[in-house]
XYZ file of N, CA, C and O in Angstrom:
716
model
N -9.059 -169.078 57.100
C -9.612 -168.838 58.492
C -10.694 -170.209 58.400
O -11.577 -169.980 57.145
N -10.723 -170.666 59.730
C -12.480 -171.468 59.732
C -13.610 -170.940 60.111
O -13.244 -169.269 60.180
N -14.523 -171.514 59.795
C -16.050 -170.791 60.129
C -16.021 -170.258 61.820
O -16.258 -169.030 61.816
N -15.350 -171.028 62.492
C -15.886 -170.739 64.108
C -14.769 -169.452 64.498
O -14.522 -168.783 65.362
N -13.300 -169.516 63.500
C -12.267 -168.479 63.912
C -12.378 -167.235 63.626
O -11.539 -166.434 64.072
N -13.467 -166.826 62.918
C -13.183 -165.223 62.287
C -13.828 -164.546 63.212
O -14.660 -164.562 63.988
N -13.049 -163.626 63.768
C -13.471 -162.608 64.514
C -14.551 -161.825 64.033
O -14.523 -160.784 63.072
N -15.660 -161.504 64.332
C -16.811 -160.589 64.315
C -17.065 -159.534 65.322
O -17.288 -159.710 66.248
N -16.910 -158.459 64.609
C -17.118 -157.006 65.748
C -18.679 -156.383 65.146
O -18.914 -156.337 63.867
N -19.162 -156.334 66.123
C -20.778 -155.732 65.917
C -20.164 -154.411 66.072
O -19.438 -153.798 66.738
N -21.407 -153.570 65.073
C -21.256 -151.974 65.203
C -21.478 -151.720 66.702
O -20.719 -150.360 67.126
N -22.282 -152.314 67.519
C -22.499 -151.733 69.091
C -20.999 -151.651 69.491
O -20.658 -150.858 70.523
N -20.405 -152.872 69.535
C -19.052 -153.249 70.235
C -18.174 -152.262 69.654
O -17.503 -151.835 70.436
N -18.222 -151.861 68.753
C -17.030 -150.782 68.003
C -17.254 -149.587 68.777
O -16.496 -148.866 68.967
N -18.526 -149.170 68.440
C -19.036 -147.906 69.124
C -19.016 -147.382 70.777
O -18.186 -146.962 71.072
N -19.404 -148.656 71.422
C -19.012 -148.598 72.535
C -17.581 -148.674 73.179
O -16.767 -147.925 73.769
N -16.753 -149.498 72.370
C -15.269 -149.170 72.584
C -14.607 -148.400 72.074
O -13.879 -147.517 73.080
N -15.001 -147.241 71.279
C -14.693 -145.913 70.679
C -15.099 -144.801 72.101
O -14.158 -144.092 72.403
N -16.276 -145.440 72.225
C -16.841 -144.329 73.618
C -15.799 -144.601 74.870
O -15.416 -143.696 75.571
N -15.364 -145.827 75.121
C -14.885 -146.265 76.475
C -13.229 -145.576 76.149
O -12.753 -145.130 77.085
N -12.804 -145.768 74.855
C -11.407 -145.236 75.044
C -11.288 -143.365 75.003
O -10.706 -143.092 75.549
N -12.737 -143.041 74.129
C -12.844 -141.436 74.255
C -12.888 -141.035 75.720
O -12.479 -139.959 76.284
N -13.641 -141.811 76.232
C -14.132 -141.458 78.133
C -12.759 -141.739 79.005
O -12.469 -141.296 79.834
N -11.945 -142.636 78.305
C -10.975 -143.120 79.520
C -9.830 -142.029 79.197
O -9.457 -141.548 80.115
N -9.646 -141.363 78.126
C -9.167 -140.044 77.556
C -9.279 -139.116 78.568
O -8.369 -138.394 78.862
N -10.580 -138.614 78.340
C -11.221 -137.512 78.712
C -10.763 -137.586 80.492
O -10.201 -136.602 81.489
N -11.053 -138.522 80.842
C -10.708 -139.006 82.708
C -9.563 -138.908 82.811
O -9.695 -137.869 83.994
N -8.750 -139.172 81.941
C -7.128 -139.058 82.348
C -6.685 -137.043 82.025
O -5.937 -136.624 83.233
N -7.209 -136.686 81.094
C -7.071 -135.305 80.942
C -7.582 -134.440 82.348
O -7.375 -133.600 82.680
N -8.847 -134.849 82.801
C -9.420 -134.172 83.826
C -8.509 -134.314 84.700
O -8.552 -133.236 85.680
N -8.428 -135.782 85.041
C -7.423 -135.863 86.175
C -6.003 -135.101 86.305
O -5.690 -134.540 87.505
N -5.658 -134.590 85.292
C -4.189 -133.667 85.226
C -4.612 -132.566 85.395
O -3.748 -131.891 85.543
N -5.842 -132.034 85.061
C -5.804 -130.468 85.184
C -7.108 -130.384 86.595
O -7.300 -129.297 86.277
N -7.069 -131.321 87.614
C -7.899 -130.991 88.414
C -7.286 -130.378 89.516
O -5.920 -130.548 89.851
N -8.228 -128.899 89.743
C -7.738 -128.092 90.618
C -8.328 -128.363 92.208
O -7.997 -127.511 93.044
N -8.585 -129.785 92.282
C -9.051 -129.686 93.519
C -10.352 -129.318 94.322
O -11.010 -129.782 95.336
N -10.962 -129.100 93.008
C -12.726 -127.969 93.048
C -13.675 -129.435 93.397
O -13.365 -130.564 92.519
N -14.734 -129.689 93.787
C -15.461 -130.581 93.802
C -16.404 -130.844 92.963
O -16.280 -132.139 92.324
N -16.781 -129.777 92.109
C -17.375 -130.311 90.674
C -16.308 -130.705 89.996
O -16.845 -131.201 88.908
N -14.893 -130.699 89.929
C -14.109 -131.270 89.090
C -13.932 -132.577 89.300
O -14.157 -133.463 88.452
N -14.002 -132.905 90.526
C -14.206 -134.405 91.190
C -15.111 -135.005 90.707
O -15.393 -136.133 90.371
N -16.431 -134.516 90.962
C -17.670 -135.121 90.280
C -17.678 -135.208 88.584
O -18.011 -135.880 88.140
N -16.912 -134.406 88.002
C -17.076 -134.762 86.221
C -15.693 -135.928 86.309
O -16.135 -136.735 85.388
N -15.022 -136.172 87.261
C -13.794 -137.128 86.601
C -14.618 -138.595 87.100
O -14.299 -139.439 86.683
N -15.203 -138.533 88.248
C -16.009 -140.154 88.553
C -17.048 -139.809 87.373
O -17.397 -140.934 87.341
N -17.795 -138.910 87.033
C -18.891 -139.167 86.082
C -18.183 -139.764 84.870
O -18.702 -140.787 84.073
N -17.045 -139.156 84.163
C -16.269 -139.864 82.976
C -16.136 -140.964 83.192
O -15.935 -141.836 82.290
N -15.453 -141.344 84.605
C -14.867 -142.899 84.602
C -15.881 -143.515 84.798
O -15.593 -144.489 84.328
N -16.909 -143.409 85.215
C -17.741 -144.395 85.325
C -18.575 -144.320 83.846
O -19.184 -145.600 83.715
N -18.416 -143.707 82.791
C -19.091 -143.303 81.771
C -17.986 -144.527 81.279
O -18.710 -145.353 79.693
N -16.648 -144.517 81.558
C -15.714 -145.087 80.812
C -16.011 -146.585 80.850
O -16.113 -147.400 80.229
N -16.058 -146.847 82.218
C -16.423 -148.586 82.639
C -17.623 -148.929 81.886
O -17.971 -150.035 81.958
N -19.044 -148.191 81.859
C -20.067 -148.549 81.129
C -19.959 -149.019 80.093
O -20.259 -150.156 79.542
N -19.300 -147.819 79.034
C -18.777 -148.052 77.699
C -18.116 -149.477 77.722
O -18.385 -150.468 76.830
N -16.880 -149.303 78.402
C -16.130 -150.525 78.309
C -16.785 -151.958 78.434
O -16.598 -153.535 77.897
N -17.811 -152.262 79.761
C -18.592 -153.193 79.838
C -19.439 -153.856 78.671
O -19.719 -154.904 78.325
N -19.871 -152.676 78.127
C -20.849 -153.079 76.939
C -19.883 -153.453 75.837
O -20.326 -154.109 74.833
N -18.948 -152.908 75.686
C -17.739 -153.143 74.265
C -17.525 -154.504 74.307
O -17.400 -155.054 73.747
N -16.961 -155.042 75.660
C -16.861 -156.390 76.108
C -17.625 -157.487 76.167
O -17.880 -158.386 75.947
N -19.273 -156.877 75.797
C -19.901 -157.844 75.262
C -20.728 -158.381 76.471
O -21.362 -159.920 76.388
N -20.446 -157.901 77.642
C -20.859 -158.713 79.065
C -22.431 -158.546 79.425
O -22.941 -159.022 80.299
N -23.087 -157.590 78.989
C -24.276 -157.553 78.787
C -25.321 -158.736 78.059
O -26.381 -158.747 78.105
N -24.790 -159.514 77.402
C -25.327 -160.919 76.868
C -25.969 -161.856 77.791
O -26.639 -162.548 76.967
N -25.062 -161.911 78.966
C -25.670 -162.873 79.639
C -26.705 -162.582 80.795
O -26.696 -160.824 81.094
N -27.510 -163.158 81.526
C -28.217 -163.164 82.547
C -27.842 -161.669 83.614
O -28.364 -160.738 83.710
N -26.781 -162.562 83.897
C -26.036 -161.573 85.029
C -25.442 -160.474 84.865
O -25.643 -159.541 85.083
N -24.829 -160.355 83.389
C -24.186 -159.594 82.646
C -25.116 -158.483 82.192
O -24.949 -157.401 82.707
N -26.112 -158.908 81.834
C -27.515 -157.838 81.890
C -27.735 -157.061 82.856
O -28.044 -155.604 82.592
N -27.952 -157.614 84.113
C -28.006 -156.911 85.364
C -26.983 -156.065 85.686
O -27.013 -154.869 86.057
N -25.883 -156.631 85.570
C -24.643 -155.712 85.567
C -24.494 -154.492 84.502
O -24.301 -153.243 84.722
N -24.922 -154.703 83.296
C -24.994 -153.564 82.401
C -26.261 -152.607 82.886
O -25.841 -151.446 82.656
N -27.239 -152.928 83.391
C -28.493 -152.045 83.616
C -28.122 -151.850 85.158
O -28.279 -150.150 84.861
N -27.389 -151.749 85.637
C -26.542 -151.121 86.719
C -25.691 -150.461 86.522
O -25.459 -149.242 87.345
N -24.497 -150.406 85.530
C -23.869 -149.820 85.175
C -24.308 -148.409 84.420
O -23.968 -146.863 84.450
N -25.580 -148.810 83.702
C -26.395 -147.682 83.091
C -26.966 -146.628 84.330
O -26.800 -145.305 84.009
N -27.589 -147.122 85.242
C -28.036 -146.248 86.060
C -26.997 -145.438 86.725
O -27.065 -144.330 87.136
N -25.980 -146.060 87.487
C -24.679 -145.301 87.756
C -24.159 -144.323 86.955
O -24.010 -143.313 87.717
N -24.022 -144.899 85.619
C -23.906 -143.474 84.462
C -24.608 -142.435 84.786
O -24.310 -140.907 84.894
N -26.381 -142.562 84.483
C -26.932 -141.598 84.922
C -26.741 -140.856 86.152
O -26.618 -139.449 86.246
N -26.599 -141.486 87.377
C -26.301 -141.143 88.679
C -25.369 -139.895 88.401
O -25.201 -138.876 89.250
N -24.356 -140.517 88.369
C -22.741 -139.671 88.350
C -23.184 -138.545 87.617
O -22.563 -137.331 87.666
N -23.945 -138.437 86.233
C -24.109 -137.301 85.154
C -24.821 -136.492 85.869
O -24.850 -134.988 85.960
N -26.202 -137.007 87.016
C -26.960 -135.992 87.699
C -26.404 -135.249 88.787
O -26.453 -134.209 88.968
N -25.064 -135.742 89.360
C -24.657 -135.261 90.333
C -23.612 -134.347 89.426
O -23.537 -132.935 90.277
N -23.192 -133.806 88.576
C -22.725 -133.160 88.067
C -23.440 -132.086 87.505
O -23.013 -130.890 88.105
N -24.583 -132.197 87.199
C -25.204 -131.597 86.918
C -25.958 -130.627 87.876
O -26.140 -129.393 87.831
N -26.645 -131.440 89.084
C -27.298 -131.131 90.120
C -26.004 -129.707 90.878
O -26.450 -128.940 91.210
N -24.939 -129.890 90.794
C -23.780 -129.295 91.219
C -23.817 -127.958 90.359
O -23.649 -127.181 91.098
N -23.741 -128.175 89.315
C -24.006 -126.803 88.688
C -24.985 -125.995 88.964
O -25.139 -124.665 89.360
N -26.046 -126.746 89.367
C -27.271 -126.082 89.504
C -27.307 -125.561 90.495
O -27.600 -124.400 90.766
N -26.649 -126.242 91.821
C -26.548 -125.755 93.016
C -25.589 -124.477 92.995
O -25.839 -123.112 93.609
N -24.666 -124.485 92.202
C -23.399 -123.521 92.240
C -24.283 -122.053 91.729
O -23.891 -121.132 91.685
N -25.284 -122.393 90.428
C -25.794 -121.235 90.164
C -27.018 -120.582 90.637
O -27.426 -119.784 90.194
N -27.542 -121.346 91.619
C -28.647 -120.781 92.421
C -29.969 -121.243 91.739
O -31.068 -120.667 92.239
N -29.915 -122.127 91.232
C -31.114 -122.935 90.426
C -31.929 -123.843 91.575
O -31.607 -124.258 92.134
N -33.285 -123.274 91.431
C -33.784 -124.156 92.542
C -33.966 -125.638 92.232
O -33.790 -126.109 91.149
N -33.442 -126.472 93.571
C -33.310 -127.266 93.200
C -34.445 -128.243 93.297
O -34.000 -129.877 93.154
N -35.334 -128.342 93.395
C -36.319 -129.237 93.059
C -36.666 -129.840 92.093
O -36.443 -131.314 91.809
N -36.029 -129.647 90.764
C -35.487 -130.624 89.627
C -34.395 -131.351 90.015
O -34.400 -132.796 89.514
N -33.670 -130.934 90.355
C -32.546 -131.900 90.744
C -32.703 -133.128 92.044
O -32.364 -134.254 92.032
N -33.643 -132.708 92.876
C -34.190 -133.716 93.857
C -34.961 -134.578 93.184
O -34.927 -135.819 93.292
N -35.886 -134.654 91.838
C -36.359 -135.372 91.528
C -35.877 -136.263 90.442
O -35.860 -136.955 90.354
N -34.871 -135.554 89.688
C -33.568 -136.427 89.523
C -33.213 -137.384 90.268
O -32.747 -138.739 89.810
N -32.854 -136.800 91.159
C -31.845 -137.879 92.005
C -32.861 -138.967 92.773
O -32.660 -139.998 92.699
N -34.153 -138.694 93.300
C -35.050 -139.543 93.463
C -35.170 -140.530 92.621
O -35.481 -141.573 92.546
N -35.389 -140.480 91.476
C -36.076 -141.392 90.140
C -34.758 -142.302 89.992
O -34.940 -143.174 90.152
N -33.601 -141.331 90.158
C -32.381 -142.321 90.068
C -32.558 -143.678 91.087
O -31.970 -144.376 90.845
N -32.355 -142.866 92.450
C -32.025 -143.724 93.193
C -33.381 -144.858 93.191
O -33.199 -145.991 93.507
N -34.448 -144.235 93.180
C -35.603 -145.200 92.922
C -35.157 -146.398 92.080
O -35.689 -147.412 92.389
N -34.775 -146.012 90.777
C -34.748 -147.029 89.974
C -33.912 -147.908 90.014
O -33.581 -149.412 89.910
N -32.444 -147.720 90.896
C -31.502 -148.023 91.327
C -31.880 -149.224 92.301
O -31.433 -150.271 92.076
N -32.617 -148.867 92.948
C -33.276 -149.474 94.068
C -33.979 -150.616 93.768
O -33.749 -151.942 94.024
N -34.979 -150.283 92.766
C -35.256 -151.447 92.018
C -35.149 -152.626 91.407
O -35.172 -153.490 91.634
N -33.775 -151.980 90.492
C -32.954 -152.854 89.982
C -32.187 -153.974 90.778
O -32.163 -154.976 90.765
N -31.728 -153.529 92.183
C -31.059 -154.060 92.950
C -31.953 -155.561 93.542
O -31.591 -156.228 94.195
N -32.853 -154.641 93.732
C -33.909 -155.762 94.696
C -34.958 -156.309 93.964
O -35.710 -157.225 94.342
N -34.622 -156.185 92.333
C -35.691 -157.110 91.492
C -35.082 -158.650 91.574
O -36.035 -159.446 91.405
N -34.055 -159.344 91.781
C -33.569 -160.634 92.348
C -34.635 -161.236 93.178
O -35.234 -162.315 93.195
N -34.717 -160.312 94.163
C -35.532 -160.842 95.304
C -36.490 -160.610 95.438
O -37.346 -161.699 95.843
N -37.266 -159.723 94.606
C -38.769 -159.926 94.317
C -39.350 -161.111 93.410
O -40.164 -161.436 93.414
N -38.271 -161.294 92.268
C -38.720 -162.441 91.725
C -38.308 -163.710 92.388
O -39.470 -164.612 92.187
N -37.488 -163.757 93.173
C -37.264 -165.028 93.902
C -38.456 -165.548 94.792
O -38.989 -166.593 95.186
N -39.133 -164.263 95.277
C -40.299 -164.316 96.071
C -41.539 -164.373 95.252
O -42.687 -164.534 95.982
N -41.559 -164.417 93.877
C -42.716 -164.630 93.326
C -43.369 -163.645 92.728
O -44.330 -163.712 91.955
N -43.120 -162.438 92.895
C -43.536 -161.052 92.766
C -43.548 -161.137 91.193
O -41.972 -161.015 90.699
N -43.972 -160.371 90.596
C -43.669 -159.904 89.161
C -42.797 -158.790 88.664
O -42.860 -157.671 89.516
N -42.048 -158.968 87.914
C -40.728 -158.064 88.016
C -40.711 -157.752 86.198
O -41.271 -158.753 85.790
N -40.519 -156.603 85.558
C -39.827 -156.175 84.242
C -38.925 -156.947 83.703
O -37.961 -157.334 84.442
N -38.889 -157.052 82.854
C -37.931 -157.897 81.857
C -36.700 -156.792 81.679
O -37.049 -155.487 81.745
N -35.459 -156.911 81.798
C -34.165 -156.097 81.400
C -34.622 -154.787 80.604
O -34.603 -153.910 80.897
N -34.985 -155.569 79.222
C -35.394 -154.512 78.466
C -36.415 -153.820 78.598
O -36.309 -152.511 78.422
N -37.428 -154.190 79.376
C -38.613 -153.693 79.994
C -38.458 -152.293 80.916
O -38.833 -151.220 80.635
N -37.592 -152.776 81.808
C -37.052 -152.250 82.756
C -36.109 -150.875 82.267
O -36.053 -149.767 82.605
N -35.241 -151.185 81.238
C -34.315 -150.040 80.738
C -34.870 -149.302 79.685
O -34.864 -147.967 79.698
N -36.195 -149.790 79.169
C -37.115 -148.833 78.370
C -37.743 -147.524 79.056
O -37.772 -146.448 78.784
N -37.840 -148.211 79.966
C -38.992 -147.332 81.101
C -37.832 -146.262 81.964
O -38.198 -145.011 81.832
N -37.390 -146.846 82.944
C -36.234 -146.108 83.098
C -35.258 -145.345 82.364
O -35.053 -144.078 82.732
N -34.742 -146.012 81.410
C -34.150 -145.051 80.554
C -34.872 -143.712 79.714
O -34.118 -142.601 79.908
N -35.509 -143.963 79.178
C -36.682 -143.115 79.026
C -36.960 -141.946 80.163
O -36.530 -140.516 79.913
N -37.363 -141.902 81.509
C -37.483 -141.137 82.563
C -36.221 -140.294 82.486
O -36.155 -139.142 82.756
N -34.935 -141.037 82.642
C -33.746 -140.887 83.271
C -33.110 -139.671 82.149
O -32.709 -138.679 82.349
N -33.229 -140.200 80.548
C -32.737 -139.203 79.921
C -33.483 -138.228 79.616
O -33.043 -137.197 79.688
N -34.977 -138.200 80.033
C -35.454 -137.081 79.464
C -35.325 -135.814 81.070
O -35.340 -134.648 81.130
N -35.184 -136.768 82.287
C -35.088 -135.636 83.541
C -33.371 -135.021 83.155
O -33.134 -134.069 83.503
N -32.610 -135.803 82.447
C -31.221 -135.417 82.206
C -31.170 -133.822 81.193
O -30.676 -133.126 81.481
N -32.136 -134.165 80.407
C -32.251 -133.186 78.880
C -33.094 -131.503 79.848
O -32.763 -130.831 79.686
N -33.706 -132.248 80.732
C -34.468 -131.346 81.750
C -33.542 -130.708 82.560
O -33.623 -128.964 82.486
N -32.524 -131.153 83.004
C -31.225 -130.051 83.852
C -30.708 -129.706 83.140
O -30.166 -128.641 83.245
N -30.259 -129.832 81.938
C -29.354 -129.767 81.490
C -29.872 -127.832 80.916
O -29.474 -126.987 80.465
N -31.448 -128.194 80.368
C -32.107 -127.236 80.221
C -32.505 -125.958 81.087
O -31.859 -124.760 80.516
N -32.461 -126.330 82.305
C -32.445 -125.567 83.220
C -31.128 -124.818 83.405
O -31.193 -123.454 83.767
N -30.068 -125.222 83.502
C -28.486 -125.077 83.549
C -28.615 -124.002 82.476
O -27.682 -123.056 82.775
N -28.556 -124.376 81.120
C -28.247 -123.611 80.022
C -29.360 -121.976 80.571
O -28.724 -121.224 79.890
N -30.667 -122.521 80.636
C -31.645 -121.143 80.742
C -30.747 -119.933 81.835
O -31.044 -119.119 81.449
N -30.542 -120.884 82.859
C -30.165 -119.978 83.947
C -28.708 -119.359 83.854
O -28.831 -118.706 84.583
N -27.971 -119.893 83.089
C -26.872 -119.534 83.152
C -26.645 -118.058 82.938
O -27.290 -117.597 82.261
N -25.564 -116.909 83.361
C -25.535 -116.227 83.289
C -24.599 -115.917 81.391
O -24.322 -116.882 80.989
N -24.647 -115.221 81.048
C -24.086 -114.821 79.355
C -22.667 -115.430 79.524
O -22.704 -116.081 78.410
N -21.845 -115.074 80.221
C -20.618 -115.253 80.280
C -20.406 -116.681 80.689
O -19.486 -117.377 80.118
N -21.232 -117.167 81.833
C -21.035 -118.425 81.739
C -21.472 -119.673 80.673
O -21.068 -120.656 81.059
N -22.647 -118.888 80.221
C -22.885 -120.351 78.974
C -21.983 -120.810 77.763
O -21.982 -121.672 77.574
N -20.713 -119.792 77.860
C -19.703 -119.978 76.723
C -18.691 -121.110 77.763
O -18.526 -122.411 77.178
N -18.990 -121.164 79.036
C -17.667 -121.980 79.715
C -18.834 -123.386 79.625
O -18.097 -124.294 80.113
N -19.998 -123.401 79.642
C -20.431 -124.973 79.811
C -21.304 -125.293 78.768
O -21.846 -126.790 78.515
N -21.088 -124.516 77.577
C -21.801 -124.924 76.042
C -21.135 -126.476 75.679
O -22.060 -127.165 75.114
N -19.951 -126.709 75.724
C -20.035 -127.922 75.350
C -20.339 -129.402 76.079
O -20.367 -130.004 75.875
N -20.476 -128.801 77.668
C -21.139 -129.749 78.282
C -22.363 -130.152 78.260
O -22.877 -130.945 77.752
N -23.247 -129.075 78.034
C -24.421 -128.969 77.293
C -24.803 -129.585 76.036
O -25.792 -130.495 76.164
N -23.942 -129.575 75.159
C -24.146 -130.090 73.884
C -23.564 -131.469 73.826
O -24.633 -132.252 73.359
N -22.836 -131.925 74.586
C -22.222 -133.546 74.888
C -23.056 -133.836 75.303
O -23.660 -135.324 74.705
N -23.617 -133.767 76.376
C -24.388 -134.551 77.539
C -25.746 -134.465 76.820
O -26.662 -135.000 77.129
N -26.206 -133.228 76.208
C -27.848 -133.016 75.263
C -27.941 -134.169 74.455
O -28.462 -135.085 74.242
N -26.780 -134.418 73.841
C -26.462 -135.465 72.445
C -26.529 -136.803 73.283
O -27.238 -137.571 72.671
N -25.992 -137.229 74.320
C -25.874 -138.370 74.652
C -27.412 -138.999 75.251
O -27.937 -139.812 75.407
N -27.859 -137.669 76.275
C -29.370 -137.913 76.754
C -30.468 -138.094 75.287
O -31.256 -138.932 75.731
N -29.936 -137.415 74.278
C -30.966 -137.661 73.279
C -30.840 -138.733 72.750
O -31.833 -139.227 72.272
N -29.910 -139.304 72.397
C -29.567 -140.715 72.085
C -30.212 -141.958 73.039
O -30.837 -142.525 72.054
N -30.369 -141.597 74.160
C -30.491 -142.433 75.254
C -31.991 -142.732 74.664
O -32.733 -143.676 74.949
N -32.998 -141.592 74.598
C -34.393 -141.287 74.458
C -34.510 -142.326 73.285
O -35.539 -143.111 73.420
């Protein structure tokens, strides 16, 4: 093999690729067992958005300037999708909606800021770097995600905790890793 023809895979590309495969399988499993409930649809959408996010990063599209903004947008969409799942669970459990509203407000504000950043930049206004933006918003959104999970787990009935334990553990690990 020549020097330039060697295929090199980074650990990140492999792990994002495995995540994409896992969420694609989960999305298909959820689609085949969906019973038409709104919460099930939220879960399907969140799983599909997470698949797209992981596939985008596995393909390395985040390495160009335009791809970097697309990767940040997909990251924010992933958070938003999971926040809708979690706030739907909170609503059905009768948990105070203030934390859910705060999470959606933070997510929407970060997404709007990201969309408007090129406009701000072209107007000569200072804008954060993509890595700085991700560090700040990622930390905030991951903390809010963990807070939502804690509220759901704490306020779940004893029998209901068993039903959501894998969701809480899985998303808890995702949000903790994002920190």
